[in-house]
Short mmCIF file of C-alpha atoms in Angstrom, two decimals:
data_model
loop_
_atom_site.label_atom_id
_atom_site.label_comp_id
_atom_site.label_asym_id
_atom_site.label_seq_id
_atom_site.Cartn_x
_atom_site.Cartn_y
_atom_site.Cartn_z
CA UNK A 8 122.38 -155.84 -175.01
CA UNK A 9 122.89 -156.19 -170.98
CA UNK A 10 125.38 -157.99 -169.85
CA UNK A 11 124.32 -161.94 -169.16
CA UNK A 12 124.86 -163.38 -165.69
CA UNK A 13 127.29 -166.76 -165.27
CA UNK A 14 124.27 -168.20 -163.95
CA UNK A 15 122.57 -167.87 -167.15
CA UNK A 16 125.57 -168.76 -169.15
CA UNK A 17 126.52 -171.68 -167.57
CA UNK A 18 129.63 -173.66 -168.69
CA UNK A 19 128.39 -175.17 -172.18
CA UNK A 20 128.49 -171.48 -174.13
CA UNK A 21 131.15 -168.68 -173.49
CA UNK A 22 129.89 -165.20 -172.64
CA UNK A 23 131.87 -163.11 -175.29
CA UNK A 24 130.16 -166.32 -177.75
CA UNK A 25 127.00 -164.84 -176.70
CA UNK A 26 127.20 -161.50 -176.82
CA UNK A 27 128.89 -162.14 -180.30
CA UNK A 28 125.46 -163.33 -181.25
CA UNK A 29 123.21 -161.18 -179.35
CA UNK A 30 125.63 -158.40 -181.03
CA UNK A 31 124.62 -159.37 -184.49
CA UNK A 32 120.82 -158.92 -184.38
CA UNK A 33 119.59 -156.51 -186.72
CA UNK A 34 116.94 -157.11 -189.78
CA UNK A 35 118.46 -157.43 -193.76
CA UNK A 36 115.42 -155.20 -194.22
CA UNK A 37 116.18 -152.46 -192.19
CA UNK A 38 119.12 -150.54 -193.69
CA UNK A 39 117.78 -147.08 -192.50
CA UNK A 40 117.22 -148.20 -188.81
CA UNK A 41 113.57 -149.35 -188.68
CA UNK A 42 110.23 -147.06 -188.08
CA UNK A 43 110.04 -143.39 -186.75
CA UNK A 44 112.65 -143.13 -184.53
CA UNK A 45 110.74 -142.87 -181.34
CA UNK A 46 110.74 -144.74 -178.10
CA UNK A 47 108.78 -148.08 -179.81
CA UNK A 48 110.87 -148.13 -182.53
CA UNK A 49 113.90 -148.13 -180.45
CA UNK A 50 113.00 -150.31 -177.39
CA UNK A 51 115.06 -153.65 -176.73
CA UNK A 52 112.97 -156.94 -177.82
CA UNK A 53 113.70 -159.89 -175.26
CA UNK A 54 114.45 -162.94 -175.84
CA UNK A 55 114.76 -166.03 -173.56
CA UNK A 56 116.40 -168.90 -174.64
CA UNK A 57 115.56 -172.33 -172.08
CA UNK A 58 117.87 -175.18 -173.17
CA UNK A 59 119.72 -177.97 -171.90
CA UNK A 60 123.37 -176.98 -171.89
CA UNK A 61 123.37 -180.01 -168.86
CA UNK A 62 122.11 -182.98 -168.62
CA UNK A 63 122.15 -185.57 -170.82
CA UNK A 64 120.63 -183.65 -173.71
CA UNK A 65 123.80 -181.25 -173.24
CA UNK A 66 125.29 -182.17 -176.66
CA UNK A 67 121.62 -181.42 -178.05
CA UNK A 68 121.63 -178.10 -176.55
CA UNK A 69 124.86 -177.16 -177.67
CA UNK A 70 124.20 -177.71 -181.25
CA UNK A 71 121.26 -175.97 -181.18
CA UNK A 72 122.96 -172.62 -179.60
CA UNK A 73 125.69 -172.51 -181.93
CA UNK A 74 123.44 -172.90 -185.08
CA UNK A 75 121.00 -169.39 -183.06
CA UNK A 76 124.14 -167.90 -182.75
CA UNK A 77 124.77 -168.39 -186.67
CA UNK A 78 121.14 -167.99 -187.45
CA UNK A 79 121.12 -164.33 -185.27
CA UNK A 80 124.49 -163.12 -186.83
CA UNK A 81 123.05 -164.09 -189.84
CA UNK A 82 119.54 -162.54 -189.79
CA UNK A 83 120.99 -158.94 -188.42
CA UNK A 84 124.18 -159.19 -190.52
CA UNK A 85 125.85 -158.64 -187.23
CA UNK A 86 124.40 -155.30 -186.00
CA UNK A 87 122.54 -156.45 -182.92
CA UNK A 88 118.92 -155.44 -183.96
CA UNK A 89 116.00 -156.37 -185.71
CA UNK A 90 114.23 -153.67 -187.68
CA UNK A 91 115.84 -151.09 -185.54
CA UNK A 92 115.21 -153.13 -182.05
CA UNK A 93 118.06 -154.14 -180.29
CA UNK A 94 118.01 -157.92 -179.17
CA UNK A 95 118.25 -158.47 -175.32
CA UNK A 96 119.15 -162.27 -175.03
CA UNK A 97 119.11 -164.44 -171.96
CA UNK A 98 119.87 -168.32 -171.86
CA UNK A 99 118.78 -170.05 -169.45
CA UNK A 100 119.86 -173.99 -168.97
CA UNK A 101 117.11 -176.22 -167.78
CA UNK A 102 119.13 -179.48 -167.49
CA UNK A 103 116.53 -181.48 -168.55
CA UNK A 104 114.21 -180.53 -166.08
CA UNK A 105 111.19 -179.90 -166.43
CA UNK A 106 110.12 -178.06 -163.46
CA UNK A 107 113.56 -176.37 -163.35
CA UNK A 108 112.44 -175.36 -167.30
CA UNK A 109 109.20 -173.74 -166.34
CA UNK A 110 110.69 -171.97 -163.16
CA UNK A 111 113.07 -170.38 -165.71
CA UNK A 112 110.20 -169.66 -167.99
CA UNK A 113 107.87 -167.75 -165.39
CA UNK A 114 111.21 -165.84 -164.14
CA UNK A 115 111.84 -164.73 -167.61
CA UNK A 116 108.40 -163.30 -168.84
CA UNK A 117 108.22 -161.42 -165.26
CA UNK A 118 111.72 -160.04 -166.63
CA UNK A 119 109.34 -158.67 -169.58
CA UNK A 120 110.67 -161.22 -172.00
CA UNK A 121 108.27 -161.38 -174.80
CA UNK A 122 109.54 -164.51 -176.90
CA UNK A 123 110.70 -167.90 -175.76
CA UNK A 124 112.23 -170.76 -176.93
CA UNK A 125 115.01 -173.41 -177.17
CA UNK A 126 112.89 -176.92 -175.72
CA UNK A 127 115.20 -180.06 -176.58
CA UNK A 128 113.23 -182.42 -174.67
CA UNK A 129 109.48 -182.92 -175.81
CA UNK A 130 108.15 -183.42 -172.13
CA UNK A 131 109.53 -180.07 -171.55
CA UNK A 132 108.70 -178.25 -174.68
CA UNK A 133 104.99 -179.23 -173.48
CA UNK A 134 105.02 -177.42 -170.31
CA UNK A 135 106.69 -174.26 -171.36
CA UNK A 136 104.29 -174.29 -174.23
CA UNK A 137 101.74 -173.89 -171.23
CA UNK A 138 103.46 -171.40 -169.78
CA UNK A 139 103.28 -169.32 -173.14
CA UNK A 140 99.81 -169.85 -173.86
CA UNK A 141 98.83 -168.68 -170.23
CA UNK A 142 100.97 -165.15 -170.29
CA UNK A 143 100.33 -164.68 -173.87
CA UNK A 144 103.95 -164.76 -174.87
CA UNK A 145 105.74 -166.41 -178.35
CA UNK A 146 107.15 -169.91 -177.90
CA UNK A 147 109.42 -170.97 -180.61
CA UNK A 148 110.32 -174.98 -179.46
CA UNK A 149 113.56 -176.21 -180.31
CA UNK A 150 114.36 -179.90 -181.57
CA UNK A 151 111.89 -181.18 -178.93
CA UNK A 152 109.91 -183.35 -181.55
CA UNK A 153 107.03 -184.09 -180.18
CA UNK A 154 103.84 -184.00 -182.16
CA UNK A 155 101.68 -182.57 -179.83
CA UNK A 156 103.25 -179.57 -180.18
CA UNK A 157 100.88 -178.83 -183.36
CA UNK A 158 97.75 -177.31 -182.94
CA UNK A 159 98.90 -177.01 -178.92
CA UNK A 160 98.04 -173.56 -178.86
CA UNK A 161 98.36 -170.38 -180.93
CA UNK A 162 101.30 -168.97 -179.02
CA UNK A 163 103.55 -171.90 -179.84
CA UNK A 164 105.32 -172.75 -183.09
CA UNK A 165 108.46 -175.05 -183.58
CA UNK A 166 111.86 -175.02 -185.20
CA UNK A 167 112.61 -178.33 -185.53
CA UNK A 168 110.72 -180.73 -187.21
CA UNK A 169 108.59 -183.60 -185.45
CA UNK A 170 108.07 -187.60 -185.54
CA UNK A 171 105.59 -187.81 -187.81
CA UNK A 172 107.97 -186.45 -190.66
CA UNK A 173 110.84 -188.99 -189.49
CA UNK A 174 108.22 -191.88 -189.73
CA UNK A 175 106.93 -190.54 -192.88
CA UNK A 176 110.24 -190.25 -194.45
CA UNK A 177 111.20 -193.64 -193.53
CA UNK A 178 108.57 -194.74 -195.05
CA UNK A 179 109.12 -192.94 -198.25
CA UNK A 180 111.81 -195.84 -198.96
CA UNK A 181 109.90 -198.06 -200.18
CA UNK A 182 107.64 -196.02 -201.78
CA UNK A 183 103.50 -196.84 -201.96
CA UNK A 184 103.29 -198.65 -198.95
CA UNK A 185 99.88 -200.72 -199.57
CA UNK A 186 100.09 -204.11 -198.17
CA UNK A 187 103.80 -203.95 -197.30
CA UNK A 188 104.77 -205.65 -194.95
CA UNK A 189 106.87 -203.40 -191.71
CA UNK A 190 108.54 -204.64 -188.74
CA UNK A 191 109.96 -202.32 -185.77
CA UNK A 192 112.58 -203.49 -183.93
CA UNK A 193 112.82 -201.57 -180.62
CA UNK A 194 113.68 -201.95 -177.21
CA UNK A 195 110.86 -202.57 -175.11
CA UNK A 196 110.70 -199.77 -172.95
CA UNK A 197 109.30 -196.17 -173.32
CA UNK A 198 110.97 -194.89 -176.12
CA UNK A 199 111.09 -198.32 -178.06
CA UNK A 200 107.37 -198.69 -177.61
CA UNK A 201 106.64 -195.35 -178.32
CA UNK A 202 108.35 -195.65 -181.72
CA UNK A 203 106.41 -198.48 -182.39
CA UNK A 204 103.09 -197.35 -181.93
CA UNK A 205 104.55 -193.96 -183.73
CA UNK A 206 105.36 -196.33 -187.19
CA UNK A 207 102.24 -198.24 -186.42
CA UNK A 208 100.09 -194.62 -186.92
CA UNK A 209 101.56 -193.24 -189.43
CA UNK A 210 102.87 -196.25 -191.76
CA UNK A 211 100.11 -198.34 -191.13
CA UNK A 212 97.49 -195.68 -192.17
CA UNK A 213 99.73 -195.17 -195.28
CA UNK A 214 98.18 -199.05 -196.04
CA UNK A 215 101.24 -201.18 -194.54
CA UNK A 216 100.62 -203.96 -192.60
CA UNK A 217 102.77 -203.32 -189.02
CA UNK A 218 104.40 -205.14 -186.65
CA UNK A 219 106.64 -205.42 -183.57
CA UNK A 220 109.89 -207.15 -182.07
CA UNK A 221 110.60 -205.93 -178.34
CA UNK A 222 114.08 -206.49 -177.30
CA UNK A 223 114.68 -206.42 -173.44
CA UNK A 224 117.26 -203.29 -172.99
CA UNK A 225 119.47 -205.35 -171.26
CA UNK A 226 119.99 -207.99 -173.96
CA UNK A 227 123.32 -209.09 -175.15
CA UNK A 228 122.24 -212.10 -177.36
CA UNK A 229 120.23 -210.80 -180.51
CA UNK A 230 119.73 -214.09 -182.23
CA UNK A 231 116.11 -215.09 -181.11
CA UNK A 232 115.22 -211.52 -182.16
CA UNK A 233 117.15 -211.36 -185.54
CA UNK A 234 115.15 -215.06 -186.33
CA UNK A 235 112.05 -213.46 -185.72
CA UNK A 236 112.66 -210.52 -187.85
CA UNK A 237 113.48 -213.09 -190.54
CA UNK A 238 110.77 -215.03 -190.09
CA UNK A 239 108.20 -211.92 -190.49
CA UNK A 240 109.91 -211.08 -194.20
CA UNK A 241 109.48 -207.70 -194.29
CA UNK A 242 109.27 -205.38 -196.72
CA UNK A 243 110.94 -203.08 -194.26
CA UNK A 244 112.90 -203.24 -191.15
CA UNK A 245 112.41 -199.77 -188.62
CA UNK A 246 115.23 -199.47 -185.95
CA UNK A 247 114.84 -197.69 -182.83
CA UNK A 248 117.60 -197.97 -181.02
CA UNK A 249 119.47 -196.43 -177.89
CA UNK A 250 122.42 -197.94 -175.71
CA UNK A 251 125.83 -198.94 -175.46
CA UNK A 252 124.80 -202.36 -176.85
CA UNK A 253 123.85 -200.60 -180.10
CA UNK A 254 126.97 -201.95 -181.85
CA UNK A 255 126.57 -205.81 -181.05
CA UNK A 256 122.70 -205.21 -182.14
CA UNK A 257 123.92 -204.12 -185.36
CA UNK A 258 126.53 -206.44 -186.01
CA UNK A 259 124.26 -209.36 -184.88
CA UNK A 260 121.56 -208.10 -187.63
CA UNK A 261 124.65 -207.83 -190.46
CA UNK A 262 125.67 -211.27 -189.09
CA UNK A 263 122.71 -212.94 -189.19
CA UNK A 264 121.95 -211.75 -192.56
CA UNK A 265 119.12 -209.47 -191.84
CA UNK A 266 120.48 -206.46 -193.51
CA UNK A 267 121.18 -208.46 -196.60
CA UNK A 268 117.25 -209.59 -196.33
CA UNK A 269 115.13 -206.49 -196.20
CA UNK A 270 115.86 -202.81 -196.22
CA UNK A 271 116.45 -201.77 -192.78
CA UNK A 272 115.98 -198.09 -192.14
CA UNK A 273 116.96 -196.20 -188.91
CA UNK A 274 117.26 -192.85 -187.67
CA UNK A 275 120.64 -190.76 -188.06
CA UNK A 276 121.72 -189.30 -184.81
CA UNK A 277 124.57 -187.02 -183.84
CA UNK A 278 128.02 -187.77 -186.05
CA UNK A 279 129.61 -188.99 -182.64
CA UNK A 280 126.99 -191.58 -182.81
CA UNK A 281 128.16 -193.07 -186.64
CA UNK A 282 130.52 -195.27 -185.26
CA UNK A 283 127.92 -197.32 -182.94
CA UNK A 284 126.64 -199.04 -186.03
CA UNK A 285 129.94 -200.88 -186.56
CA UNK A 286 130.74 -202.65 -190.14
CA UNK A 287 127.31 -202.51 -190.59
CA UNK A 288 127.09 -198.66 -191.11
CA UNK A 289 127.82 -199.04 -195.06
CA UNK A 290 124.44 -201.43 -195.12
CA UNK A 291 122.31 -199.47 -193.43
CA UNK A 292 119.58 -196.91 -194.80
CA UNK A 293 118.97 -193.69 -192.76
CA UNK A 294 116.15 -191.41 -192.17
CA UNK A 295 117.88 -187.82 -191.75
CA UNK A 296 116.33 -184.75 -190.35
CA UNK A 297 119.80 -182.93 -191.14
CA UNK A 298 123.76 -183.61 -191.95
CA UNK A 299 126.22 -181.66 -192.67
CA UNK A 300 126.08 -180.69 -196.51
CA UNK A 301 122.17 -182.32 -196.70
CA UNK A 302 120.53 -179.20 -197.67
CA UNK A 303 122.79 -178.85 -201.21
CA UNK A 304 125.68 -176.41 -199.53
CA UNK A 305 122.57 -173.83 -200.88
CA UNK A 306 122.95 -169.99 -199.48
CA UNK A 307 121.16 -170.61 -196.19
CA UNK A 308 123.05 -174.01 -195.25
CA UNK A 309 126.74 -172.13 -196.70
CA UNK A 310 126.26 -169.37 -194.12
CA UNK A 311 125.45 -171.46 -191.02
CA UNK A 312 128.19 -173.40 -191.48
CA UNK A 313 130.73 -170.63 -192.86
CA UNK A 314 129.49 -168.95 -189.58
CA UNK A 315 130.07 -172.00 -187.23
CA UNK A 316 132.80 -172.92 -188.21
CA UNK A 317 133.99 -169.69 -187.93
CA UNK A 318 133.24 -170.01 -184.18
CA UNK A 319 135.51 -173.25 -184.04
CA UNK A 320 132.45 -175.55 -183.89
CA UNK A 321 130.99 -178.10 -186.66
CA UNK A 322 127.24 -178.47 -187.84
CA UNK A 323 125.50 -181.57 -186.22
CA UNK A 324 122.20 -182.97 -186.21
CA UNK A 325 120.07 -180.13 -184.20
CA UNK A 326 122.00 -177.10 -185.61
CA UNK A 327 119.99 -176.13 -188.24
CA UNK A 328 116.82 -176.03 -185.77
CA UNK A 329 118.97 -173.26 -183.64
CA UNK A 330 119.36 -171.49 -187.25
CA UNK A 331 115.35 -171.36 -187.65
CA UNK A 332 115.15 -170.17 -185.00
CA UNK A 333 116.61 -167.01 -184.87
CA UNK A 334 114.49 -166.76 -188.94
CA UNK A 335 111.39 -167.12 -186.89
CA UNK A 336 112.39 -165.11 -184.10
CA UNK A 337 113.54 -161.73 -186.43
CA UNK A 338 110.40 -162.48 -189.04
CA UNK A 339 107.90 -161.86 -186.31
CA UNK A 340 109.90 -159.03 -184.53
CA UNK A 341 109.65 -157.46 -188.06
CA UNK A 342 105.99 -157.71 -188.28
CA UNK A 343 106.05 -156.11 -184.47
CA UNK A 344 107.92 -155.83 -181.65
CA UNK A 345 104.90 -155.42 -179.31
CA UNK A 346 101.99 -157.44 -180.81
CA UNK A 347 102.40 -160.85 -179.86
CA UNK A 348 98.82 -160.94 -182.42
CA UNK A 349 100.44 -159.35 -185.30
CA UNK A 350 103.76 -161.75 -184.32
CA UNK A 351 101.47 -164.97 -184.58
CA UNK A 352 99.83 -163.59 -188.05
CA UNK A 353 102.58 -162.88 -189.47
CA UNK A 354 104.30 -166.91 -188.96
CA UNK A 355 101.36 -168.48 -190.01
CA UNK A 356 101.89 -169.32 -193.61
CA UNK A 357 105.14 -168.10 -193.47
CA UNK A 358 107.17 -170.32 -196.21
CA UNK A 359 110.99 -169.22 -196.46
CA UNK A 360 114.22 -170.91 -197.43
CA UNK A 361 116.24 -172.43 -194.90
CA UNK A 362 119.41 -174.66 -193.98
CA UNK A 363 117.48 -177.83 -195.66
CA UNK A 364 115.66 -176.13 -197.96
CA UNK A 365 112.10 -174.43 -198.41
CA UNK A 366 109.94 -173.68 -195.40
CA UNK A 367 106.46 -173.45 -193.97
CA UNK A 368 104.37 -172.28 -191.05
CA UNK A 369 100.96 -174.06 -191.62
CA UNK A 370 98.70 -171.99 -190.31
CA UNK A 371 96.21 -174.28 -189.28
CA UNK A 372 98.46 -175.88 -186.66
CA UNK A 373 101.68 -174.18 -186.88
CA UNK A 374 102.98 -177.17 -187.82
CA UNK A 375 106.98 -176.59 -189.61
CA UNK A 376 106.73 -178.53 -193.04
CA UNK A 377 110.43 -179.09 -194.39
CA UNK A 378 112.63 -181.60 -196.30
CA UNK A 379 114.07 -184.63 -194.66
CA UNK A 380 116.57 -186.57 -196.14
CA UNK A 381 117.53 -190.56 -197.17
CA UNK A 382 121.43 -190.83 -195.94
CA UNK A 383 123.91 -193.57 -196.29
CA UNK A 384 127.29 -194.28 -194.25
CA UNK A 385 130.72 -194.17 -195.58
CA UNK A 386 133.96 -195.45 -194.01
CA UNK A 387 135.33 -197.26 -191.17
CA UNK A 388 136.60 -197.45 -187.75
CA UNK A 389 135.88 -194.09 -185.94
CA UNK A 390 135.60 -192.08 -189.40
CA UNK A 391 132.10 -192.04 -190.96
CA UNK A 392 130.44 -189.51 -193.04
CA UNK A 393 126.95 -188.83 -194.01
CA UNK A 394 126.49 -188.79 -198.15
CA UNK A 395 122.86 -187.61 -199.26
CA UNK A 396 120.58 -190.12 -200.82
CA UNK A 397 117.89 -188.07 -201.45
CA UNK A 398 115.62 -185.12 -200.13
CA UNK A 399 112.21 -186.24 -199.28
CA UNK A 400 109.85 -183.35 -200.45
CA UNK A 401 107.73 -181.88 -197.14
CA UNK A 402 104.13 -182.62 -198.84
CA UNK A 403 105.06 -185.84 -198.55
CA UNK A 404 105.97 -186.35 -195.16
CA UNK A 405 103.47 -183.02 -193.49
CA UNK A 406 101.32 -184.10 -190.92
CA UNK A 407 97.40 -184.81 -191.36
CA UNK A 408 96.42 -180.94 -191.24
CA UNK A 409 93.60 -179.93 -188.60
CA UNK A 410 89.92 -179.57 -189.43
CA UNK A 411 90.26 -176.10 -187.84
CA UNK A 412 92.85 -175.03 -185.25
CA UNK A 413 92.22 -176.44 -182.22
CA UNK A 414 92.62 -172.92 -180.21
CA UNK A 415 89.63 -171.72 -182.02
CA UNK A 416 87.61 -173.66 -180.05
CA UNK A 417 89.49 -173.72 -176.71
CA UNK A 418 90.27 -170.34 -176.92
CA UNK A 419 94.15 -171.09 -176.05
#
């Protein structure tokens, strides 16, 4: 592997972590070394890696480049290639940027990289997406979860999962949702709004009956809010939430007897985050795309976190999506090393186990169906912990599949 500038490093991963990682690359199926032996067989496969190791999705970034750096050790069983190909890997940090992302993108394919990935911010996932699709290179997104990613084009697959499944999950709480009554309680601002035309879509063509309260992002009294919640009677409460007034939100709904009236389902974040929902944690109901110990401690999930722990980190939220990664990345280098064709054929329909459980590539869209998972809190103060409710199987929560894929007709 050549050596990685400090430009691409950055300060958020340690060189010797990365070369550590880039070290361990070589396929479980290739014992003997891979092919024939001559100069295809033993050229380097590159890999670029555009993240946000700064910026406010830092923390995001960071999970998901410890759990690659698990998932690459773990796919190579630490010998640095992939069916004989030795693993070239840059990282590049696009602190949340997007033109600074698809700068990085361009300079990388003219470096011959041949697969991308890493996006933590949908806008951004997007546009390097673009890029992809217009040099003909493989895009594996990170936990960007946009659903436009699916059916984007034919170059671009995902290792995270999207909002659709959180929705969908969420709604899997209180079962067949025909004629239930759902009320999201959001900020109102981009990302509140957003998630409330998200649960509108894909509850309300599930049969519930959906409606809105918009909280100013600035508010500090909750109550007129809270009454209005009350006054809906819902069958179920969806919080979207972000801000450092998260914790008087939350106490003001525990206070005001909201979370003793309905269930009230939000999303779980990062584990720094447990603490924001105060006393009311315990009363809470959470929609999970990953925790520490949700996918059963099964083989996959054991080895991550045997692997990042080893490292001196902890799994967190976006870890596991770093993991799938690096299973996506050595599956198609297996199929070729060249052929970004026989790379794309060979993910689509791909179903394998991971960190939270079975896998697929639907090949109609390239959409990632997995488990998500129904979470409670536990404790108090500053220690919380994530217990497992129960998985949420991925044909239940997968996305409306595509007619046909849309690249068949736009030729993307």
């Amino acid at each position: 592997m050549r050596s990685v500038s400090p430009r691409r490093l950055g300060a958020g991963l340690a060189a010797a972590a990365l070369a550590a990682a880039a070290a361990g690359c070589a396929s479980p199926t290739s014992a003997s070394g891979g092919g024939s032996g001559g100069p295809a067989a033993s050229a380097d496969v590159k890999i670029g890696i555009i993240t946000a190791k700064s910026g406010p999705f830092a923390s995001y970034g960071a999970e998901y480049l410890a759990g690659l750096t698990a998932g690459l050790d773990y796919v190579t069983h630490g010998t640095g290639k992939v069916a004989g190909h030795k693993i070239d890997l840059t990282v590049e940090d696009d602190a949340d940027n997007p033109t600074t992302a698809v700068s990085e993108a361009k300079d990388l394919i003219g470096q011959g990289v041949t697969l991308i990935g890493g996006s933590v911010d949908s806008a951004i996932a997007l546009q390097v997406a673009a890029v992809a699709a217009q040099n003909k290179v493989l895009d594996i997104a990170g936990p960007a979860a946009t659903d436009k990613l699916d059916g984007l084009n034919r170059y671009t697959f995902r290792s995270g999962r999207e909002s659709y499944q959180d929705i969908a999950t969420a709604g899997t709480f209180v079962g067949d949702l025909t004629g239930k009554k759902v009320v999201v309680l959001a900020q109102n601002s981009e990302f509140g709004t957003a998630n409330a035309t998200g649960v509108k879509a894909v509850l309300g063509a599930k049969g519930a009956a959906v409606s809105s309260v918009l909280v100013p992002p600035t508010a500090t009294d909750f109550t007129p809010f809270t009454q209005q919640v009350l006054a809906a009677h819902p069958d179920l409460l969806f919080v979207a939430w972000a801000g450092s007034n998260a914790t008087q939100l939350w106490t003001a709904l525990d206070q005001q007897g909201v979370l003793s009236a309905t269930q009230v389902v939000t999303g779980l974040a990062n584990t720094a985050t447990y603490p924001a929902t105060g006393p009311a944690g315990s009363k809470i109901e959470f929609l999970a795309h990953y925790f520490a110990g949700a996918g059963g401690d099964n083989p996959i999930e054991a080895a991550m976190t045997a692997s990042v722990r080893k490292a001196g980190g902890t799994v967190d939220l976006f870890t596991p999506d770093g993991f799938t990664a690096a299973q996506l990345f050595a599956h198609a280098i297996e199929a070729d090393p060249v052929s970004v064709d026989k790379q794309i054929k060979a993910l689509e329909g791909w179903s394998f186990q991971g960190v939270a459980g079975q896998y697929t590539v639907r090949a109609a869209d390239h959409a990632l169906l997995q488990p998500e998972f129904q979470a409670k809190l536990s404790g108090a103060g500053t220690a919380w912990t994530a217990q497992l409710v129960k998985s949420v199987d991925p044909a239940a929560i997968a996305p409306p599949p595509p007619a046909s894929p849309a690249w068949q007709t736009s030729g993307s």
